[in-house]
């Protein structure tokens, strides 16, 4: 895991622990004596740390955090302590990423050299942690507390130039970074003044007086979410940085260590580390093995509506030129305006240069002529959500697009196999379900038809990476994963309102639980008419036990876009996007509930959260049984990225483990008795509850895995 080599009295220590040179307990146990030996060797003047595998280090090994270190265990903290106490000159020669503990190791060195492709960061906050190996004490000393706090609270990776400007790196070198380290040593040795970051006094930032510290700390606490609602690590991080001002360096390190040790055992951190690994499991689909993905060099889209145009922008952002076919000139004009407006916004925000924005915009061509799709490697239809319309489009595409071309549907619920059946290439047909706005939302559901080939799937996953999407495999079933679960979630939200709980109370309970938006505000945003169409197609899905959705639809209360839905909206309030509770809607619910014979029923906020979150768990369990979703973690990722489930609860299935599957199951049995057959528990849930098990331990059967 570590290679060493001596040259001219300098020891080169190479971290070589594929794939990301994680500073695991095992590697640290190997590295501590290497530093101690170098320190004891009079012939060694300096030590250069560098990394193999194309990076310096991805940080501590996150897998290690589930095991309690013993007194004999060495961690990256121990390595850094040896460097800190050492007398030699230490250089971090960084080519590629240096993150987390990897960057912290370099902060303990006297010099940091990077290359133009280097990215430096302390992203621990994304794991519900804080830098636990000196980062909260050294970074403020190096770049000022204000910048350090921003960088650590956002967990952002800093590019090379910014790292140099901030003073994180001493030099950006173009050639071999180890040779550059030797050149630096030739300049500074033998004097080699100590440049340890720990000896610097901590400052707030350029031109900021220390008296501003209380203000900086107080405003930082105000900026982050409450501890119980996703902000637990953020508040501890601010406390750690404050300690850098109030305690000497050793005691500051000790404070940081205590805060880290509290966080690493916290439920939000377990949840966030689950998400970290679940996301990296998504592309591991049995049966994809050898199939080499095809190159998608040219794409086509049918339909220049909001979704089609958003998808086109996503391709343009990924450098894949695309042709958008749209019969209506007026719609093409609107789409062009959307593309132009979006890119100008990026330029105005300084996110893109004019040239890049222009070239991306130019890479999207609009036409009414299907023939221009003939040479496309992939064509995605994003036309009206009607099976008849989609079948016509697929039949047309099959006759026009080159034989190797893949044909995909952006449908959000409809049957992929039915679309494939009208083509001669069912092996190259699948669903690519983007989420609006398609150029922003990271979630992509890849829907596998019964005949979709492994190569087509492998190509879709590779495309997902190219588009920088989080791609999740779903088998072809109504609503796929996310929307199938949304229907049960919606059924319970509406059910609560039918029992007399005001929509704004349901929404408040769910936002307090951590959702970015409550269900009714979400329905108004996506459109009550979308809801109405789906529940008209599938009356058994989502619309509750009354005609409330029909009543709103008939009254043209379609949500934000018509100024009223489950809420009302006033342009003078929050630019017309602020949901305003509407007593008329509550009266409508009461009226419809009376007609349906639904008795009023009190629900506390906790019971509201149970009804909605357990509906997701039960639906998720059924998706696993049916082999629609591969793993519980896949379901968690879908609901976090696509529907705003709070990450600090890890997703619906992880949350069921947090609560206890047995408890969730028993509550669902009560709901079944009190509310009716829609609460029939999934057999898998009963099975896991019976053995007091967890979804985390669930392993799909071979049948489910291969979607047989
Ligand atoms: N620990 C364990 N495994 C890791 C890992 C890590 N830090 N980083 C990546 N992996 C695994 C990952 O699960 C996958 O495994 C493979 O490496 C490739 O990852 C003490 C406490 C470095 C930018 O948060 O951001 O240091 O699926 O697909 O796209 O203060 O990995 O192949 O079996 O992401 O090239 C802080 C996390 C840790 C950085 C590379 N560090 N990693 O991206 O590859 S806590 C992080 C990343 C810490 C100290 C604290 C990215 C990457 P598998 P990948 P990539």
Tab-separated table of C-alpha atoms and ligand atoms in Angstrom, residues 19-20 22 55 57-63 65 76-77 97 99-102 104 122-124 126-127 129-135 157 260 276-277 280-281 284 465, ligand 1:
chain	number	residue	atom	x	y	z
A	19	UNK	CA	-8.593	2.946	-6.204
A	20	UNK	CA	-8.299	6.213	-4.251
A	22	UNK	CA	-7.733	5.759	1.018
A	55	UNK	CA	-4.461	11.146	-7.260
A	57	UNK	CA	-5.605	10.542	-1.671
A	58	UNK	CA	-9.414	10.401	-1.377
A	59	UNK	CA	-9.061	10.713	2.398
A	60	UNK	CA	-9.625	8.334	5.270
A	61	UNK	CA	-11.268	5.022	4.420
A	62	UNK	CA	-14.977	5.567	5.140
A	63	UNK	CA	-15.432	1.826	5.602
A	65	UNK	CA	-15.724	4.228	10.587
A	76	UNK	CA	-4.326	9.153	9.774
A	77	UNK	CA	-4.288	11.296	12.924
A	97	UNK	CA	-7.269	15.013	-5.862
A	99	UNK	CA	-9.420	15.202	-0.131
A	100	UNK	CA	-10.308	14.789	3.518
A	101	UNK	CA	-7.527	13.146	5.473
A	102	UNK	CA	-5.393	13.287	2.331
A	104	UNK	CA	-5.073	17.117	6.094
A	122	UNK	CA	-12.434	18.715	3.005
A	123	UNK	CA	-15.820	17.166	2.042
A	124	UNK	CA	-16.399	15.425	5.390
A	126	UNK	CA	-21.207	15.398	3.189
A	127	UNK	CA	-20.667	12.314	5.336
A	129	UNK	CA	-18.582	14.449	9.784
A	130	UNK	CA	-16.007	17.175	10.258
A	131	UNK	CA	-12.340	16.957	9.247
A	132	UNK	CA	-11.005	14.861	12.127
A	133	UNK	CA	-7.245	14.980	11.517
A	134	UNK	CA	-6.424	18.617	12.142
A	135	UNK	CA	-8.226	20.201	9.214
A	157	UNK	CA	-13.466	20.835	-3.988
A	260	UNK	CA	-15.431	14.102	15.353
A	276	UNK	CA	-22.200	7.632	-0.224
A	277	UNK	CA	-21.844	3.888	-0.787
A	280	UNK	CA	-21.601	3.919	-5.896
A	281	UNK	CA	-23.479	0.625	-6.020
A	284	UNK	CA	-23.346	-2.600	-10.413
A	465	UNK	CA	-22.064	9.198	-16.056
B	1	LIG	N1	-13.208	5.692	1.616
B	1	LIG	C1	-13.513	4.457	1.147
B	1	LIG	N2	-13.805	4.181	-0.161
B	1	LIG	C2	-13.771	5.214	-1.010
B	1	LIG	C3	-13.452	6.524	-0.601
B	1	LIG	C4	-13.162	6.739	0.771
B	1	LIG	N3	-12.823	7.960	1.240
B	1	LIG	N4	-13.512	7.329	-1.700
B	1	LIG	C5	-13.846	6.538	-2.728
B	1	LIG	N5	-13.997	5.267	-2.327
B	1	LIG	C6	-14.332	4.104	-3.156
B	1	LIG	C7	-15.747	4.183	-3.702
B	1	LIG	O1	-16.662	3.645	-2.761
B	1	LIG	C8	-15.626	3.324	-4.940
B	1	LIG	O2	-15.598	1.971	-4.496
B	1	LIG	C9	-14.218	3.647	-5.450
B	1	LIG	O3	-13.501	4.141	-4.309
B	1	LIG	C10	-14.217	4.694	-6.531
B	1	LIG	O4	-14.930	5.829	-5.991
B	1	LIG	C11	-9.950	11.873	8.790
B	1	LIG	C12	-12.616	11.592	8.412
B	1	LIG	C13	-12.027	10.424	-4.467
B	1	LIG	C14	-13.307	12.065	-5.890
B	1	LIG	O5	-15.332	12.191	1.300
B	1	LIG	O6	-15.170	11.986	-3.429
B	1	LIG	O7	-11.024	11.728	5.311
B	1	LIG	O8	-17.603	1.100	-5.764
B	1	LIG	O9	-16.596	5.986	-7.852
B	1	LIG	O10	-15.577	9.017	-9.323
B	1	LIG	O11	-10.712	14.058	8.406
B	1	LIG	O12	-14.435	8.790	-4.572
B	1	LIG	O13	-15.288	0.855	-6.715
B	1	LIG	O14	-15.978	-0.470	-4.676
B	1	LIG	O15	-16.242	7.910	-6.231
B	1	LIG	O16	-13.040	8.605	-9.405
B	1	LIG	C15	-13.278	12.150	3.130
B	1	LIG	C16	-14.875	10.567	-1.023
B	1	LIG	C17	-13.306	10.840	3.832
B	1	LIG	C18	-13.954	11.700	-0.557
B	1	LIG	C19	-12.926	9.727	-6.651
B	1	LIG	N6	-13.133	11.934	1.702
B	1	LIG	N7	-14.550	10.079	-2.345
B	1	LIG	O17	-14.099	9.773	-7.459
B	1	LIG	O18	-14.442	7.292	-7.885
B	1	LIG	S1	-13.483	11.041	5.572
B	1	LIG	C20	-14.213	11.956	0.890
B	1	LIG	C21	-14.770	10.843	-3.456
B	1	LIG	C22	-11.973	11.744	6.035
B	1	LIG	C23	-10.577	12.789	7.786
B	1	LIG	C24	-11.953	12.394	7.369
B	1	LIG	C25	-14.486	10.178	-4.766
B	1	LIG	C26	-13.168	10.632	-5.416
B	1	LIG	P1	-16.152	0.782	-5.474
B	1	LIG	P2	-15.678	6.798	-7.008
B	1	LIG	P3	-14.303	8.690	-8.624
